[in-house]
Short mmCIF file of C-alpha atoms in Angstrom, two decimals:
data_model
loop_
_atom_site.label_atom_id
_atom_site.label_comp_id
_atom_site.label_asym_id
_atom_site.label_seq_id
_atom_site.Cartn_x
_atom_site.Cartn_y
_atom_site.Cartn_z
CA UNK A 266 0.11 0.00 0.13
CA UNK A 267 1.56 2.85 -0.56
CA UNK A 268 0.81 6.20 0.22
CA UNK A 269 1.17 9.34 -1.95
CA UNK A 270 2.21 12.61 -1.68
CA UNK A 271 1.58 15.63 -2.57
CA UNK A 272 4.24 17.95 -4.30
CA UNK A 273 4.30 21.65 -3.41
CA UNK A 274 2.71 23.93 -7.00
CA UNK A 275 4.54 26.41 -7.55
CA UNK A 276 2.79 29.21 -8.90
CA UNK A 277 3.81 32.43 -10.36
CA UNK A 278 1.77 35.91 -10.21
CA UNK A 279 1.87 38.30 -13.19
CA UNK A 280 4.13 41.42 -11.98
CA UNK A 281 2.76 44.64 -11.86
CA UNK A 282 2.75 48.33 -11.75
CA UNK A 283 3.08 49.51 -8.35
CA UNK A 284 -0.42 51.92 -8.71
CA UNK A 285 0.63 55.27 -8.56
CA UNK A 286 -0.65 56.65 -4.81
CA UNK A 287 -3.89 58.84 -5.17
CA UNK A 288 -3.73 62.48 -2.99
CA UNK A 289 -4.06 61.02 -0.18
CA UNK A 290 -2.01 57.96 0.18
CA UNK A 291 1.34 57.95 1.10
CA UNK A 292 3.19 55.56 -0.05
CA UNK A 293 7.48 55.15 1.86
CA UNK A 294 9.59 54.60 -0.30
CA UNK A 295 13.33 52.44 1.46
CA UNK A 296 16.15 51.93 -0.21
CA UNK A 297 18.64 49.38 1.22
CA UNK A 298 22.32 50.26 1.03
CA UNK A 299 25.02 47.38 0.73
CA UNK A 300 28.38 47.52 2.69
CA UNK A 301 31.87 46.86 1.79
CA UNK A 302 33.46 46.02 5.38
CA UNK A 303 31.65 43.84 7.40
CA UNK A 304 30.21 45.34 10.52
CA UNK A 305 31.67 44.59 13.29
CA UNK A 306 34.51 45.69 14.14
CA UNK A 307 37.52 43.15 13.28
CA UNK A 308 40.97 42.77 15.76
CA UNK A 309 38.68 43.96 19.52
CA UNK A 310 39.61 42.15 21.83
CA UNK A 311 37.96 41.32 25.12
CA UNK A 312 41.36 38.73 26.04
CA UNK A 313 44.15 41.22 29.31
CA UNK A 314 45.92 42.28 27.04
CA UNK A 315 49.58 43.78 28.77
CA UNK A 316 49.27 46.48 25.98
CA UNK A 317 47.22 48.35 27.17
CA UNK A 318 47.10 47.77 30.72
CA UNK A 319 50.50 49.18 30.40
CA UNK A 320 49.28 51.92 27.59
CA UNK A 321 46.01 51.87 30.12
CA UNK A 322 45.45 55.97 30.70
CA UNK A 323 43.40 57.16 33.81
CA UNK A 324 40.44 58.01 34.10
CA UNK A 325 38.99 60.17 37.04
CA UNK A 326 35.78 58.46 37.99
CA UNK A 327 32.97 60.07 38.63
CA UNK A 328 31.61 59.63 42.51
CA UNK A 329 27.90 59.68 42.51
CA UNK A 330 26.06 60.54 45.79
CA UNK A 331 22.26 59.07 47.19
CA UNK A 332 20.63 60.85 49.40
CA UNK A 333 17.98 58.39 51.16
CA UNK A 334 16.06 60.06 54.11
CA UNK A 335 15.76 57.98 56.35
CA UNK A 336 13.45 60.16 58.97
CA UNK A 337 10.59 57.50 58.49
CA UNK A 338 12.62 53.93 58.97
CA UNK A 339 12.77 51.69 61.76
CA UNK A 340 15.87 52.28 63.92
CA UNK A 341 15.27 48.55 66.04
CA UNK A 342 18.45 47.05 68.35
CA UNK A 343 20.22 44.56 66.45
CA UNK A 344 23.12 42.67 68.80
CA UNK A 345 26.51 41.27 67.07
CA UNK A 346 24.70 37.71 68.10
CA UNK A 347 22.11 38.26 65.47
CA UNK A 348 24.53 39.27 63.33
CA UNK A 349 27.31 36.18 63.52
CA UNK A 350 23.66 34.04 63.69
CA UNK A 351 22.72 35.79 59.76
CA UNK A 352 26.21 35.35 58.01
CA UNK A 353 26.48 32.00 59.01
CA UNK A 354 23.29 31.03 57.45
CA UNK A 355 24.31 32.66 54.63
CA UNK A 356 27.27 31.34 54.26
CA UNK A 357 26.05 27.81 54.66
CA UNK A 358 23.41 28.42 51.87
CA UNK A 359 26.57 29.50 49.68
CA UNK A 360 28.83 26.91 50.54
CA UNK A 361 25.70 25.29 48.82
CA UNK A 362 25.25 27.52 45.78
CA UNK A 363 28.08 28.46 45.22
CA UNK A 364 31.95 27.56 45.78
CA UNK A 365 33.90 29.66 44.97
CA UNK A 366 32.70 32.94 46.78
CA UNK A 367 31.95 30.94 49.98
CA UNK A 368 35.82 29.96 49.61
CA UNK A 369 36.47 34.17 48.98
CA UNK A 370 34.22 34.86 51.83
CA UNK A 371 34.93 32.39 54.65
CA UNK A 372 37.42 34.44 56.54
CA UNK A 373 35.28 38.02 57.04
CA UNK A 374 34.53 39.59 60.63
CA UNK A 375 31.23 40.70 60.80
CA UNK A 376 32.03 42.54 64.58
CA UNK A 377 28.56 44.82 66.18
CA UNK A 378 31.00 48.80 65.89
CA UNK A 379 27.93 50.56 66.73
CA UNK A 380 24.28 51.29 67.18
CA UNK A 381 24.31 51.54 63.98
CA UNK A 382 27.39 50.36 61.79
CA UNK A 383 28.70 46.80 61.15
CA UNK A 384 32.49 47.45 60.74
CA UNK A 385 33.55 43.94 58.04
CA UNK A 386 36.81 43.02 58.04
CA UNK A 387 38.38 41.27 54.78
CA UNK A 388 41.16 40.18 53.54
CA UNK A 389 41.92 41.18 50.45
CA UNK A 390 40.64 43.05 46.70
CA UNK A 391 39.45 40.77 46.26
CA UNK A 392 38.17 38.83 48.32
CA UNK A 393 35.99 41.82 48.78
CA UNK A 394 34.97 41.59 44.66
CA UNK A 395 34.02 38.86 45.87
CA UNK A 396 31.91 40.03 48.66
CA UNK A 397 30.10 42.93 46.96
CA UNK A 398 28.37 40.82 45.03
CA UNK A 399 26.63 38.84 47.57
CA UNK A 400 26.65 42.49 50.67
CA UNK A 401 24.05 43.82 48.45
CA UNK A 402 21.67 40.66 49.25
CA UNK A 403 23.05 40.18 52.85
CA UNK A 404 22.64 42.98 54.10
CA UNK A 405 19.30 44.70 52.55
CA UNK A 406 17.97 40.89 54.63
CA UNK A 407 19.77 41.44 56.71
CA UNK A 408 18.33 45.50 57.39
CA UNK A 409 14.80 43.39 56.77
CA UNK A 410 15.07 40.53 59.30
CA UNK A 411 16.24 43.11 61.98
CA UNK A 412 13.95 45.20 61.54
CA UNK A 413 17.21 48.81 61.69
CA UNK A 414 16.63 49.88 58.12
CA UNK A 415 19.75 53.08 59.08
CA UNK A 416 22.42 50.36 59.36
CA UNK A 417 25.39 52.14 57.65
CA UNK A 418 28.51 49.39 56.87
CA UNK A 419 32.16 50.81 57.61
CA UNK A 420 34.29 47.54 56.08
CA UNK A 421 38.36 47.60 57.51
CA UNK A 422 41.43 45.31 56.01
CA UNK A 423 42.28 42.79 58.03
CA UNK A 424 45.91 42.57 57.17
CA UNK A 425 46.07 39.13 60.12
CA UNK A 426 44.00 36.78 57.90
CA UNK A 427 46.55 37.22 55.13
CA UNK A 428 48.58 35.21 57.01
CA UNK A 429 48.84 31.51 55.50
CA UNK A 430 50.55 29.29 57.76
CA UNK A 431 52.42 26.14 55.57
CA UNK A 432 51.51 23.68 57.31
CA UNK A 433 54.45 20.95 57.44
CA UNK A 434 54.35 17.02 58.22
CA UNK A 435 55.78 17.89 61.51
CA UNK A 436 53.01 20.50 62.34
CA UNK A 437 50.78 18.42 61.08
CA UNK A 438 51.62 15.70 64.04
CA UNK A 439 52.10 17.65 67.05
CA UNK A 440 48.74 18.63 66.60
CA UNK A 441 47.33 15.02 65.52
CA UNK A 442 49.85 14.50 69.65
CA UNK A 443 47.45 17.71 71.28
CA UNK A 444 44.07 15.49 70.80
CA UNK A 445 46.25 12.19 71.57
CA UNK A 446 49.09 12.06 73.75
CA UNK A 447 50.27 9.15 72.77
CA UNK A 448 51.44 9.62 70.18
CA UNK A 449 54.17 11.21 71.53
CA UNK A 450 55.47 7.52 72.78
CA UNK A 451 54.90 6.20 69.99
CA UNK A 452 57.14 8.33 67.94
CA UNK A 453 59.38 8.09 70.40
CA UNK A 454 59.38 3.93 69.71
CA UNK A 455 58.90 4.52 66.39
CA UNK A 456 61.59 7.65 66.06
CA UNK A 457 58.91 8.90 62.84
CA UNK A 458 60.32 10.60 59.79
CA UNK A 459 58.52 13.72 59.33
CA UNK A 460 60.40 16.07 57.98
#
């Protein structure tokens, strides 16, 4: 049993001359222009260029001041414990959602400095750049949670957080000895090579 397929039939319409518009009708004529060069820019690099970095001109950044009226906003009291609980909750959510940002901001310290001021201690500028991605959401959530919308944020670089201790095998073993003193006796007996 064959199924017959219908082939589409092309119908040609006779070409007619366009009618001339009457006095009340207007016809819009557009001309199509062709270019000899491609429209996209050639030679634009999206990567980092050392030459462009070295020859970069300093640009001045115009600062915008935004005036926010705090007259009618709630100003309830909050404690440092409230801040730490919300920060730890945010870190747990970040650990699940975005590991890269979590690793960048997990060493940040948030401290209640004054009644309506939070001090943020950050280890490096690159970590602060990652924190800036989430800080708006965090502080907006925190302000709504504690009903205090006049909280000011102060950033301070914390150089002590940058210290990275190199853990040798000996130091790791000494930490284990603190947890289990019997390992010291085992080390004396077996003479482990922990260099």
